[in-house]
Short mmCIF file of C-alpha atoms and ligand atoms in Angstrom, two decimals:
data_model
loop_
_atom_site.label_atom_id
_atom_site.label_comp_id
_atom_site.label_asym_id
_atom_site.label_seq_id
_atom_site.Cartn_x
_atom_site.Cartn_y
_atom_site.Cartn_z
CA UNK A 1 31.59 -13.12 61.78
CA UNK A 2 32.48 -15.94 59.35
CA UNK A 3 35.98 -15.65 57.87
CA UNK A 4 35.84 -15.84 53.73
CA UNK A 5 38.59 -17.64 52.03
CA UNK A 6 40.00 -15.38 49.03
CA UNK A 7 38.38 -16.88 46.09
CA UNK A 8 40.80 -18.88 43.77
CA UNK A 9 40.02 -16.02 41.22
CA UNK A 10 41.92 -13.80 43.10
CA UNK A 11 44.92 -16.19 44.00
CA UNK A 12 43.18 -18.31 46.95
CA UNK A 13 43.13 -22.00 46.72
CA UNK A 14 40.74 -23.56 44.34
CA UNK A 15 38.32 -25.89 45.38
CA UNK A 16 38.61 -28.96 42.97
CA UNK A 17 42.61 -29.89 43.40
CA UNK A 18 41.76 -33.44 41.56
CA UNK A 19 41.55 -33.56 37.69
CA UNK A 20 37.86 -34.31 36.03
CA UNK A 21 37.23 -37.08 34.17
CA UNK A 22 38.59 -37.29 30.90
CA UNK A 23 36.24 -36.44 28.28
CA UNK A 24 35.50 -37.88 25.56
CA UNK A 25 35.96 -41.23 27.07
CA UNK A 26 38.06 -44.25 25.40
CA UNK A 27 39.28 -47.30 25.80
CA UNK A 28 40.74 -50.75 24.36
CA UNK A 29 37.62 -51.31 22.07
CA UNK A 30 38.11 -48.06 20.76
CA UNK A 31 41.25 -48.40 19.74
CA UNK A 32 41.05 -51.57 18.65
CA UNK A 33 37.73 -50.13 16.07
CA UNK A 34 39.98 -47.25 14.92
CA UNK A 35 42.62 -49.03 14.06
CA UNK A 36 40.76 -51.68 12.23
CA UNK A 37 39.62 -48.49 10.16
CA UNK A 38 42.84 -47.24 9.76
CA UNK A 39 44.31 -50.57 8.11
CA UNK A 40 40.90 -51.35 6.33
CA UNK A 41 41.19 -49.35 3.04
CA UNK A 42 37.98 -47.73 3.65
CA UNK A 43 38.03 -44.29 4.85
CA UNK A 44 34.62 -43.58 4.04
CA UNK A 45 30.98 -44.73 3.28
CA UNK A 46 32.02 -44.24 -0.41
CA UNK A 47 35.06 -45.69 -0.63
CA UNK A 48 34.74 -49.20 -2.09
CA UNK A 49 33.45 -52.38 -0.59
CA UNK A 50 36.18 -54.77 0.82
CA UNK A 51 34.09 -57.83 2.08
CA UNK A 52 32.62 -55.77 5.72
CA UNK A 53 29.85 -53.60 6.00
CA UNK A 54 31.03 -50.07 6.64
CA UNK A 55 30.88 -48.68 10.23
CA UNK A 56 28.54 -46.05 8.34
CA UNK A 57 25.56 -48.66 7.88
CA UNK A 58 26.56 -50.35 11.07
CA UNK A 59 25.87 -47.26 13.51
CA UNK A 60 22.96 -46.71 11.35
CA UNK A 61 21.36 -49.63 12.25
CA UNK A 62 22.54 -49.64 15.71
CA UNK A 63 21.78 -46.12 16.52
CA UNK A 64 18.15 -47.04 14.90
CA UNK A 65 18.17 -49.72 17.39
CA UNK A 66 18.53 -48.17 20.20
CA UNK A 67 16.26 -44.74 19.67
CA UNK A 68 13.40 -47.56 18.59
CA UNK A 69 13.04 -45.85 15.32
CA UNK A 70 13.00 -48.01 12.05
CA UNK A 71 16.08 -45.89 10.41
CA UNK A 72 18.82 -43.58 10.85
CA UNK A 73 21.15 -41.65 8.24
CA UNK A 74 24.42 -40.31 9.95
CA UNK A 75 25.33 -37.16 9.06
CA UNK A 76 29.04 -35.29 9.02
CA UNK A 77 27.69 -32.95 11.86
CA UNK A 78 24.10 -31.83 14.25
CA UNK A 79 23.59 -28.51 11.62
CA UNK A 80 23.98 -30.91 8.48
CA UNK A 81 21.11 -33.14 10.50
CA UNK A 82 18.93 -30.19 10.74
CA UNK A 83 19.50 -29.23 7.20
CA UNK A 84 18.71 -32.33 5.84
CA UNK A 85 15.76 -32.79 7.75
CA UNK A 86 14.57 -29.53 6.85
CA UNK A 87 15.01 -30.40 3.12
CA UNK A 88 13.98 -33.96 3.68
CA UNK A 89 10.29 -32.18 4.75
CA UNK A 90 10.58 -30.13 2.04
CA UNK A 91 10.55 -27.07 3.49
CA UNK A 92 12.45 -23.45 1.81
CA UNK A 93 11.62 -19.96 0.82
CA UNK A 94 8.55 -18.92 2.09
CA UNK A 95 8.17 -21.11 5.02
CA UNK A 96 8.61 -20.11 8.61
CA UNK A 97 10.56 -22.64 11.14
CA UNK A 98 9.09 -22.09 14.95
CA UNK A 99 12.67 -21.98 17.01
CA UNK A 100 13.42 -22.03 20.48
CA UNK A 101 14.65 -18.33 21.35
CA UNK A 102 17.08 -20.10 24.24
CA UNK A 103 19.69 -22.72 22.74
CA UNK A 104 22.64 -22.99 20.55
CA UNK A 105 22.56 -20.94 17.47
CA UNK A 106 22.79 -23.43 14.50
CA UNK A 107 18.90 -24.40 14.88
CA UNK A 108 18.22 -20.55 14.03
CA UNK A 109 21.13 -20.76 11.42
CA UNK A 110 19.95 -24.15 9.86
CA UNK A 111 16.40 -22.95 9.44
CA UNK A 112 18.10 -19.79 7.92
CA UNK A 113 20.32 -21.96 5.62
CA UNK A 114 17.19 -23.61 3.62
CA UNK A 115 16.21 -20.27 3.00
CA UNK A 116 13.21 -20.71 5.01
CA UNK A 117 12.68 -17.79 8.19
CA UNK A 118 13.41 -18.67 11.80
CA UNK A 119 10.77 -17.29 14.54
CA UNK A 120 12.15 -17.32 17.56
CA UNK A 121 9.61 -18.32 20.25
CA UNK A 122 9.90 -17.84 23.97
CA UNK A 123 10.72 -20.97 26.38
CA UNK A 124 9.15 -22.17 29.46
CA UNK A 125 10.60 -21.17 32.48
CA UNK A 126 10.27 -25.31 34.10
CA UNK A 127 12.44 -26.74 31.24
CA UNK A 128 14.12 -23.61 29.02
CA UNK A 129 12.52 -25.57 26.31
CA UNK A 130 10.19 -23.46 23.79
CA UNK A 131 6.64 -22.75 25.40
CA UNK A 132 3.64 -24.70 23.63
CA UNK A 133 1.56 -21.35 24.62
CA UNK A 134 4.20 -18.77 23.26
CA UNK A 135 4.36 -21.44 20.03
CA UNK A 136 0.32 -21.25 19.13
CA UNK A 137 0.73 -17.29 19.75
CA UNK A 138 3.92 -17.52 17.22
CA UNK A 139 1.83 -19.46 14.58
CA UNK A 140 1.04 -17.85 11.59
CA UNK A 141 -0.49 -18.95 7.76
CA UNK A 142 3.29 -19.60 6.65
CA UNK A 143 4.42 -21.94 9.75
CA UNK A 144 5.59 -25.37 8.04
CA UNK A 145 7.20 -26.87 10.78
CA UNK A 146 7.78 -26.82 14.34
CA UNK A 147 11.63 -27.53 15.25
CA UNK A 148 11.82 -28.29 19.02
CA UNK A 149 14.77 -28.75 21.37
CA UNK A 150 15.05 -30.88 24.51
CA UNK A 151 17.47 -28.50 26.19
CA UNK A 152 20.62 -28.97 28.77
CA UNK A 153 18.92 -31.95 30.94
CA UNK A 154 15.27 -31.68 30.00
CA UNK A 155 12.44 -32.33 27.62
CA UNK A 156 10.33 -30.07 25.98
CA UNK A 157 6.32 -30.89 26.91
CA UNK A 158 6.67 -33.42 23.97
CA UNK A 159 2.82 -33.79 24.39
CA UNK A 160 1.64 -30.87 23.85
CA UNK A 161 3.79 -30.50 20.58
CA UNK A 162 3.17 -33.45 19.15
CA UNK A 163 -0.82 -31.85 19.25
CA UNK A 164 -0.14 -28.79 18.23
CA UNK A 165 1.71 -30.41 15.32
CA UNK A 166 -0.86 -33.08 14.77
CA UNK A 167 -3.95 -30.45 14.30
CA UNK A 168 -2.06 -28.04 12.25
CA UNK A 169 -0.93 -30.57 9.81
CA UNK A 170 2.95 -29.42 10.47
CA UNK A 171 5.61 -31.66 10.80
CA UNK A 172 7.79 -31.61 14.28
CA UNK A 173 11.08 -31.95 14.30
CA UNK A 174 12.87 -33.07 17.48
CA UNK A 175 16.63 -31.84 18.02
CA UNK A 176 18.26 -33.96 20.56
CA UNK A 177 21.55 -32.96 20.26
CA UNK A 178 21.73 -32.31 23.88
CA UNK A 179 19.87 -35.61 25.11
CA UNK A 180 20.88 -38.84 23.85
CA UNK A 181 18.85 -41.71 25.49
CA UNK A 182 16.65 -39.43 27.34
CA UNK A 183 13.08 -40.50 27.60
CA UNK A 184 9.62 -39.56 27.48
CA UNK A 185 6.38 -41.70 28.69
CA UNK A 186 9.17 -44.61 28.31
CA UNK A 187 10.04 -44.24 25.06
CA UNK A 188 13.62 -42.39 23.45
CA UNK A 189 12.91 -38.58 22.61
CA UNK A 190 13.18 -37.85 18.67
CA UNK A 191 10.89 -40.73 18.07
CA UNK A 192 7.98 -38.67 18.53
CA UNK A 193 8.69 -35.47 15.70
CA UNK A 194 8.67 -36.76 12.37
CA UNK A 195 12.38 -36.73 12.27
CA UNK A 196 14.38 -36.46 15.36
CA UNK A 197 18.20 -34.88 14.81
CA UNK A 198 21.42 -35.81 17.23
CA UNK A 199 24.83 -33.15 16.92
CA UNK A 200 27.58 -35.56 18.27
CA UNK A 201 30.32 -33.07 18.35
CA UNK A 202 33.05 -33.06 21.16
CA UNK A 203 30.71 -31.93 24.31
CA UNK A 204 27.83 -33.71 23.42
CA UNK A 205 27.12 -37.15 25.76
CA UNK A 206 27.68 -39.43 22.31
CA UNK A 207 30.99 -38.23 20.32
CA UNK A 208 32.81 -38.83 17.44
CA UNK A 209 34.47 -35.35 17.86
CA UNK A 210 32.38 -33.76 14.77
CA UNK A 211 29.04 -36.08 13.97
CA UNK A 212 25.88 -36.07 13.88
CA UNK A 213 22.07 -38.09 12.94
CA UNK A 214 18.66 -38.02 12.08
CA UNK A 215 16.33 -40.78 12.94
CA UNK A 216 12.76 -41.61 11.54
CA UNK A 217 10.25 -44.32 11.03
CA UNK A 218 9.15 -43.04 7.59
CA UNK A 219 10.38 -44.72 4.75
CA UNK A 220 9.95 -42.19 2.35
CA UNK A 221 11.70 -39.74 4.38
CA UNK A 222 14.43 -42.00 5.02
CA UNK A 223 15.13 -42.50 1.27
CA UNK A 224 15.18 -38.52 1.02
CA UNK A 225 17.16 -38.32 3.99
CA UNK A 226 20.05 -40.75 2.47
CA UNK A 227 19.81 -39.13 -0.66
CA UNK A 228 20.17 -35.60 1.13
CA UNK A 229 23.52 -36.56 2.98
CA UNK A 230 25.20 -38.67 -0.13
CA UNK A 231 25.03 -36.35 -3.40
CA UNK A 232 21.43 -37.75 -4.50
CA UNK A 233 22.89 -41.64 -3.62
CA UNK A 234 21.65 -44.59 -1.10
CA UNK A 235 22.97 -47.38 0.07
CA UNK A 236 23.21 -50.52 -2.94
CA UNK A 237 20.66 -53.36 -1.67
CA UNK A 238 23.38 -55.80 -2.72
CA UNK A 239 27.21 -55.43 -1.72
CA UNK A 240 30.21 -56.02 -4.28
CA UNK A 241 34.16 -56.70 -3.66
CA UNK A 242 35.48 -53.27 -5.29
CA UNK A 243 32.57 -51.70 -6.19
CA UNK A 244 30.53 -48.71 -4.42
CA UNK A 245 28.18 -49.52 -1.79
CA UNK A 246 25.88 -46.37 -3.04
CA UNK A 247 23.28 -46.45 -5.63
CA UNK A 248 22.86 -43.31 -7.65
CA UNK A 249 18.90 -42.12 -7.68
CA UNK A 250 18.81 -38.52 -7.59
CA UNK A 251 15.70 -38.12 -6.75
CA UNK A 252 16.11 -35.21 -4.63
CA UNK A 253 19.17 -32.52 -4.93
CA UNK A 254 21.57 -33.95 -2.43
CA UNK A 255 25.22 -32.58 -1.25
CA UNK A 256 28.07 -34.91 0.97
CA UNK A 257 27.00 -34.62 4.51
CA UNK A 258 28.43 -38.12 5.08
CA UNK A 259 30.60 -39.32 8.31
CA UNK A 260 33.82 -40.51 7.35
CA UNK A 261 34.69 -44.50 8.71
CA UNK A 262 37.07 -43.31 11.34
CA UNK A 263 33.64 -40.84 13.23
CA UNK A 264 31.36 -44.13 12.38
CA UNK A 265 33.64 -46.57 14.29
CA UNK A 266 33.78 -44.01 17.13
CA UNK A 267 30.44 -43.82 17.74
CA UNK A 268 29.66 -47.54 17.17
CA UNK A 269 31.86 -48.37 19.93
CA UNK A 270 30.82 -45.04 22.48
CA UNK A 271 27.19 -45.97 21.59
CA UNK A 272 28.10 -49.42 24.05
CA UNK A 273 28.85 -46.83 26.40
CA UNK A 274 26.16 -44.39 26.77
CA UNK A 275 23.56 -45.91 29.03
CA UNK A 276 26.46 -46.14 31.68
CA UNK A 277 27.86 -43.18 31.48
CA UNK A 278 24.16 -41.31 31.55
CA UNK A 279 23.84 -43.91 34.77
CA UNK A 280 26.89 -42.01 36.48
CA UNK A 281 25.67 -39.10 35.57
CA UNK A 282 22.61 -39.51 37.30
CA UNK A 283 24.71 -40.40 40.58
CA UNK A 284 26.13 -36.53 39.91
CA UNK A 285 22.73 -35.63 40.07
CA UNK A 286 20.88 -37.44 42.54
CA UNK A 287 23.95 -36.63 45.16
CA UNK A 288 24.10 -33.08 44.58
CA UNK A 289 20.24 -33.19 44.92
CA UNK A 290 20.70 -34.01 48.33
CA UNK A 291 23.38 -31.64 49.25
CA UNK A 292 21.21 -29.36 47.79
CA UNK A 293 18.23 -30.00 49.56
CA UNK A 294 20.38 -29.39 52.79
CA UNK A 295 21.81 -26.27 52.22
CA UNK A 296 19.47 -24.58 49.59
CA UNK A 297 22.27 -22.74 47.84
CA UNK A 298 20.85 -23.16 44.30
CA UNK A 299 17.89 -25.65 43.05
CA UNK A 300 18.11 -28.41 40.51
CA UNK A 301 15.25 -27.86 37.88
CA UNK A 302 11.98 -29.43 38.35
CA UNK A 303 10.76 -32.93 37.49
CA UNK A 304 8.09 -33.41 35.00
CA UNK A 305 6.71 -37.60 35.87
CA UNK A 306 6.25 -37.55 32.53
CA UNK A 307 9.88 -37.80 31.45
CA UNK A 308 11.18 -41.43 32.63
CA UNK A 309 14.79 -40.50 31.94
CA UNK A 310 16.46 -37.63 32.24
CA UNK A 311 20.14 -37.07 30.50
CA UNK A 312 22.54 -34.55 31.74
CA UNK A 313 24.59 -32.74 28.77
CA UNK A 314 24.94 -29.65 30.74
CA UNK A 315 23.11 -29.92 34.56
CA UNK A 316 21.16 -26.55 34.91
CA UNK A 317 21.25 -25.33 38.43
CA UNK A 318 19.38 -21.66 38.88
CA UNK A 319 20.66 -19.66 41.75
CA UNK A 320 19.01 -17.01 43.70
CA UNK A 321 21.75 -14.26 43.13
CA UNK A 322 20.84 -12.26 46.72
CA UNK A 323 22.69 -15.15 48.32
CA UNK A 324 25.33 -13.53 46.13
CA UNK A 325 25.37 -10.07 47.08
CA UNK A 326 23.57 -9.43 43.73
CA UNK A 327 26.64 -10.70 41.84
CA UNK A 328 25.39 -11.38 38.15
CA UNK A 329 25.30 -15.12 36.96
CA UNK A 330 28.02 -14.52 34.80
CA UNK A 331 30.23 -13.44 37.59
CA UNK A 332 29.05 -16.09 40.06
CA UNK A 333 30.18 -18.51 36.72
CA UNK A 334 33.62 -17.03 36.89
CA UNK A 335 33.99 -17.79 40.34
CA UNK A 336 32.95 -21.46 39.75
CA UNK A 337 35.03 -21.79 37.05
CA UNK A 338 38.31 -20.73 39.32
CA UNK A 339 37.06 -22.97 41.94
CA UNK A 340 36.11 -26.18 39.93
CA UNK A 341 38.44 -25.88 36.92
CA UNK A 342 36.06 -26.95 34.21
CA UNK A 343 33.67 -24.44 32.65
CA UNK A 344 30.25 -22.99 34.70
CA UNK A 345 28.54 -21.38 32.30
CA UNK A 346 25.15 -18.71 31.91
CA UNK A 347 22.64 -20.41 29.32
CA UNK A 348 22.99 -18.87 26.11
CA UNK A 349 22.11 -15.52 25.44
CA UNK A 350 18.86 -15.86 24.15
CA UNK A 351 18.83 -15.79 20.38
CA UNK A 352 17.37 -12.46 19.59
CA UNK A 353 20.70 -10.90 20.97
CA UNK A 354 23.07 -13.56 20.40
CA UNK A 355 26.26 -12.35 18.72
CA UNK A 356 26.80 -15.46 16.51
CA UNK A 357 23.46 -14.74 15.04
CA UNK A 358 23.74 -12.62 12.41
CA UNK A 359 20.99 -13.13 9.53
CA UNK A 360 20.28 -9.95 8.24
CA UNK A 361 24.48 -9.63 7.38
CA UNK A 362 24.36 -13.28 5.16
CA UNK A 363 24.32 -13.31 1.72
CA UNK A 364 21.55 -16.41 1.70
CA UNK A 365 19.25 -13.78 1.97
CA UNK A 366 20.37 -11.09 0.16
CA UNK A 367 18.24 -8.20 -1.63
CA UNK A 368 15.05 -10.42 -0.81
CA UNK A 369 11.79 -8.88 -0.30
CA UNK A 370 11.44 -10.25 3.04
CA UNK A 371 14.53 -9.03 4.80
CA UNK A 372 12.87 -7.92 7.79
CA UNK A 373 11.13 -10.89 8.67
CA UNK A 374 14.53 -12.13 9.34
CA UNK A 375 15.20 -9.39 12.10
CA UNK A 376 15.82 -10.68 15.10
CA UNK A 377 15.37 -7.74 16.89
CA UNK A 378 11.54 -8.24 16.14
CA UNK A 379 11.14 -11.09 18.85
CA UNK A 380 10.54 -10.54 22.49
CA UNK A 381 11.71 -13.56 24.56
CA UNK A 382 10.77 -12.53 28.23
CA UNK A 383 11.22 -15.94 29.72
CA UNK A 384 14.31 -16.61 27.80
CA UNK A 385 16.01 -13.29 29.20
CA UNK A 386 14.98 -14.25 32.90
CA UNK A 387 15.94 -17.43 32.61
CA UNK A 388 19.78 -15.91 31.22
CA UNK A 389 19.81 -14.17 34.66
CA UNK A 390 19.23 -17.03 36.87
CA UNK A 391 20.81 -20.01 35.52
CA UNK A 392 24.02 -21.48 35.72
CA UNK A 393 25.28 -24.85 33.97
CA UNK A 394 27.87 -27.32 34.29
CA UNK A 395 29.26 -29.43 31.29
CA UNK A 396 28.41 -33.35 31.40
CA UNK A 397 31.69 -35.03 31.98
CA UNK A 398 32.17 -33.68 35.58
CA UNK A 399 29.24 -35.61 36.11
CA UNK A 400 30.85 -38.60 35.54
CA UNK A 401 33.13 -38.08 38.52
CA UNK A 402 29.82 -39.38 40.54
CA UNK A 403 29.38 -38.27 44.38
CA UNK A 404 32.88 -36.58 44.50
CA UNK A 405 32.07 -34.32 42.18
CA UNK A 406 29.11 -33.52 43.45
CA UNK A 407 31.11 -32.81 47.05
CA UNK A 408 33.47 -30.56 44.79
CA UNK A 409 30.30 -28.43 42.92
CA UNK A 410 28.75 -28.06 46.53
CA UNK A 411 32.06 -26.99 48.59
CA UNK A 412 32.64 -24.54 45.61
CA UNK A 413 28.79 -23.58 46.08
CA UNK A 414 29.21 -23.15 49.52
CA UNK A 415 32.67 -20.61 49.39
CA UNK A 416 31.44 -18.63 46.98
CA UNK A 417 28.27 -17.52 48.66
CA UNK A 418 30.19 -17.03 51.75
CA UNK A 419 32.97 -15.29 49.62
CA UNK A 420 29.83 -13.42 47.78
CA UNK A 421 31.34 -9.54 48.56
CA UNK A 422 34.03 -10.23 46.29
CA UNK A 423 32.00 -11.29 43.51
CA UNK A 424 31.66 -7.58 43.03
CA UNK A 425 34.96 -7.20 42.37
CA UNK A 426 34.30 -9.84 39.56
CA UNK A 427 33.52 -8.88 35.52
CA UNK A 428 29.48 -8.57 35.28
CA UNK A 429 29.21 -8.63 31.88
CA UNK A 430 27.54 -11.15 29.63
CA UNK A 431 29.89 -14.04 28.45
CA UNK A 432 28.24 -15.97 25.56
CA UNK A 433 30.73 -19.01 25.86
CA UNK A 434 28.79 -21.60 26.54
CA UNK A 435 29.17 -25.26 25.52
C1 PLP B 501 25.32 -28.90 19.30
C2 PLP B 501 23.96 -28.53 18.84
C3 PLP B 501 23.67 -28.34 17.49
C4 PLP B 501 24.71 -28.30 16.41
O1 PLP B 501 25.45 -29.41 16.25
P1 PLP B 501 26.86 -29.37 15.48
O2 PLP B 501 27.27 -30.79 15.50
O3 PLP B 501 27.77 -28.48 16.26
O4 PLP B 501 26.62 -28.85 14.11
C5 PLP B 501 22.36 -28.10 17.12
N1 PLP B 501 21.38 -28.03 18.05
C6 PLP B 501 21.63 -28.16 19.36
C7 PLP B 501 20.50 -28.07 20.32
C8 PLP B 501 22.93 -28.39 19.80
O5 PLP B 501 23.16 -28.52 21.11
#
């Protein structure tokens, strides 16, 4: 009979003694872009012009650059991305949005937001992105636009969306707040949607603490899209000492969304860093893959050949819980947490019975004749709620600690399956904190 260590939730000695990697990362160059910021006298993409462009236009272009797209409007956070994309496609009352039923609540809300009605459509169980199949079943006369996420570490069949999208005459929209620099057939997801949107808030693998982006190759979108984040202005073709680098046009109703200088510079500089970072992240990976492979204790999620690069934001690993004694994933998550000291999480709960989602209770949609549409309750996401009692995941700057971390994830694997009979002595219930 094997011996069980007490788990560290119940005083034994946790697994991961060493600290993580710090996260978000910094260094010299950051500093050094913050400060010239901070001494500049321009705070923000409308303050006036002082003889350099603003870090606002320069991550623009950069950003651009490196998704392969031919424009990119920051934005002051990922939900002001999907707004303004939403608007930018002109889409409101009347329209419904087709949203994944498994993934972080402010793609339900931001659909919800423009007035127009989030259907929440069931995910596939090989990525946890939404399922092209449960999409055509969710289609109706009123769908105007398809918003898709490329969830945790993989892509959504990007494919099959993009012809969906294509013979319905609907626009796709590609959130990739969780996978910045991933690719698809060789090419950088959110260049295949019509606008792709980025969220690069604290845990996300490109940071500026609060941030976010939208990226396009349509020019008239991208003049609706600047307009959208700056009050109805774009950028002035020609700079001035002391005078605004915005244009008034107007043309569309637009409200500040804008990223302030200091959340520009920030990102310029991180941007140098990204490929790297994803490149130790894929060390993570590949490592625990093998350890895995060994010892069969949980499984990594299945590659698609179609996706040439894969990002980690938060590594998915589904375990079979009767290794467990039955223990639910959320307790098996508490455990890991204890042992690791960084946060294992369930995936979200899925979205029809999320508590942050709360349409029918906003005034947006008050005393309209359509309430009910907005019922969550009136979605069935099987796949979703399997997927919720299988999966674990781990947030992306663990990863960065390479093999050792992987070492630590396994060894913590490893004693809680062996300490598995106290997991019952562990809370159960759901926990909807995930990153
Ligand atoms: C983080 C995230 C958002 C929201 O971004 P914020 O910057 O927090 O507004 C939207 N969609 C997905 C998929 C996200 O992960």
């Amino acid at each position: 009979m094997n011996e069980s260590e007490d788990l560290a939730l119940f005083g034994g000695p946790a697994v991961r003694k060493l600290p993580w990697p710090l996260w978000p990362t910094a260094d010299v160059g950051t500093e050094l872009v913050l400060k010239e910021v901070l001494y500049s006298g321009r705070w923000a993409l409308s303050g006036a012009y002082r003889g350099k462009e603003s870090f606002e236009k320069r991550f623009a272009r950069d950003f651009a650059n490196y998704c392969e797209v031919d424009y990119c409007v920051p934005t002051v956070n990922g939900t002001a991305a999907l707004t303004i994309a939403l608007l930018a496609l002109g889409i409101g009352i009347g329209d419904e949005v087709l949203v994944p039923g498994l993934t972080w609540v402010a793609c339900a809300s931001a659909v919800m937001s423009v007035g127009a009605t989030p259907i929440l459509v069931d995910i596939e169980p090989a990525t946890l992105a939404m399922a092209p199949a449960a999409a055509r079943a969710a289609w109706s006369m009123r769908t105007a636009a398809i918003l898709l996420v490329h969830p945790f570490c993989r892509i959504a069949d990007i494919d099959a969306f993009v012809e969906l999208c294509d013979e319905r005459g609907v626009p796709l929209i590609e959130d990739c707040s969780q996978a910045h620099g991933a690719q698809w057939r060789g090419r950088k997801v959110g260049s295949f949607g019509a606008i792709g949107c980025f969220s690069m808030q604290q845990s996300k693998l490109l940071t500026s603490g609060e941030g976010g982006a939208v990226i396009t190759s349509h020019r008239q979108l991208y003049e609706r899209l600047q307009q959208l984040r700056a009050d109805g202005r774009i950028y002035s073709g020609s700079q001035q000492l002391a005078k605004l680098d915005l244009v008034e046009v107007g043309s569309v109703q637009g409200q500040n969304f804008c990223l302030s200088e200091f959340q520009a510079a920030l990102l310029t500089d991180r941007l140098t860093h990204l490929d790297s970072e994803n490149q130790q992240r894929e060390c993570f990976v590949a490592a625990l893959r093998a350890m895995l492979q060994e010892s069969g204790l949980a499984a990594l999620p299945p590659v698609d050949t179609r996706a040439s690069r894969y990002v980690y934001y938060n590594l998915l690993l589904q375990v079979d819980t009767a290794k467990f004694s039955n223990a639910s994933v959320d307790a098996i998550a508490r455990a890991l947490t204890a042992e690791l000291n960084v946060q294992v999480s369930p995936v979200y709960l899925p979205t029809t019975r999320h508590p942050l989602y709360n349409p029918l209770g906003s005034p947006r949609i008050k005393g309209r004749p359509d309430l009910a549409s907005f019922d969550p309750g009136r979605f069935q996401l099987p796949s979703a709620e399997l997927a919720r009692s299988r999966c674990i995941t781990i947030p992306n700057w663990p990863l960065l600690d390479g093999v050792a971390g992987a070492q630590s994830v396994h060894v913590a694997l490893k004693k809680v399956e062996k300490a598995s009979l106290q997991l019952l002595r562990v809370d159960q219930t759901p926990s909807f904190e995930a990153f």
